[in-house]
Amino acid sequence: NNIGVKGAIEIAKSLCTNTSLHTLSLSCNNIYVKGAVEIANMLCINTTLHTLYFSWNDIGKEGAIQISKSLYTNTSLHTLY
């Protein structure tokens, strides 16, 4: 899909108010650090997403740290790939 950073930001915004989506695949989309930070911010708010496929996005160390920090507050995500 190659949604890139801009696409990741828009998806993250939408998922902040999501009440029905349980599984999302964002793998191989060139999301990079900036997109990962936005997805991490969304994960702090979202309460319905159960599974997130997020591999192969070149998020680097900082992106990985932000995603991992978001998991401290997220109670709905059960699986992260």
PDB file of C-alpha atoms in Angstrom, residues 14-24 46-51 76:
ATOM      1  CA  SER A  14      -9.178   8.234  12.542  1.00  0.00           C
ATOM      2  CA  LEU A  15      -8.433   5.432  14.978  1.00  0.00           C
ATOM      3  CA  CYS A  16      -8.508   7.775  17.965  1.00  0.00           C
ATOM      4  CA  THR A  17     -12.301   7.637  17.716  1.00  0.00           C
ATOM      5  CA  ASN A  18     -12.599   4.096  16.338  1.00  0.00           C
ATOM      6  CA  THR A  19     -15.185   1.898  18.006  1.00  0.00           C
ATOM      7  CA  SER A  20     -15.388  -1.029  15.604  1.00  0.00           C
ATOM      8  CA  LEU A  21     -12.041  -1.927  13.965  1.00  0.00           C
ATOM      9  CA  HIS A  22     -10.301  -4.784  15.754  1.00  0.00           C
ATOM     10  CA  THR A  23      -7.502  -5.767  13.331  1.00  0.00           C
ATOM     11  CA  LEU A  24      -5.308  -3.481  11.231  1.00  0.00           C
ATOM     12  CA  ASN A  46      -7.776   3.610  21.205  1.00  0.00           C
ATOM     13  CA  THR A  47      -9.644   0.969  23.203  1.00  0.00           C
ATOM     14  CA  THR A  48     -10.914  -1.371  20.489  1.00  0.00           C
ATOM     15  CA  LEU A  49      -7.921  -2.394  18.367  1.00  0.00           C
ATOM     16  CA  HIS A  50      -6.868  -5.965  19.251  1.00  0.00           C
ATOM     17  CA  THR A  51      -4.311  -6.810  16.563  1.00  0.00           C
ATOM     18  CA  SER A  76      -7.034  -3.576  24.253  1.00  0.00           C
TER      19      SER A  76
END
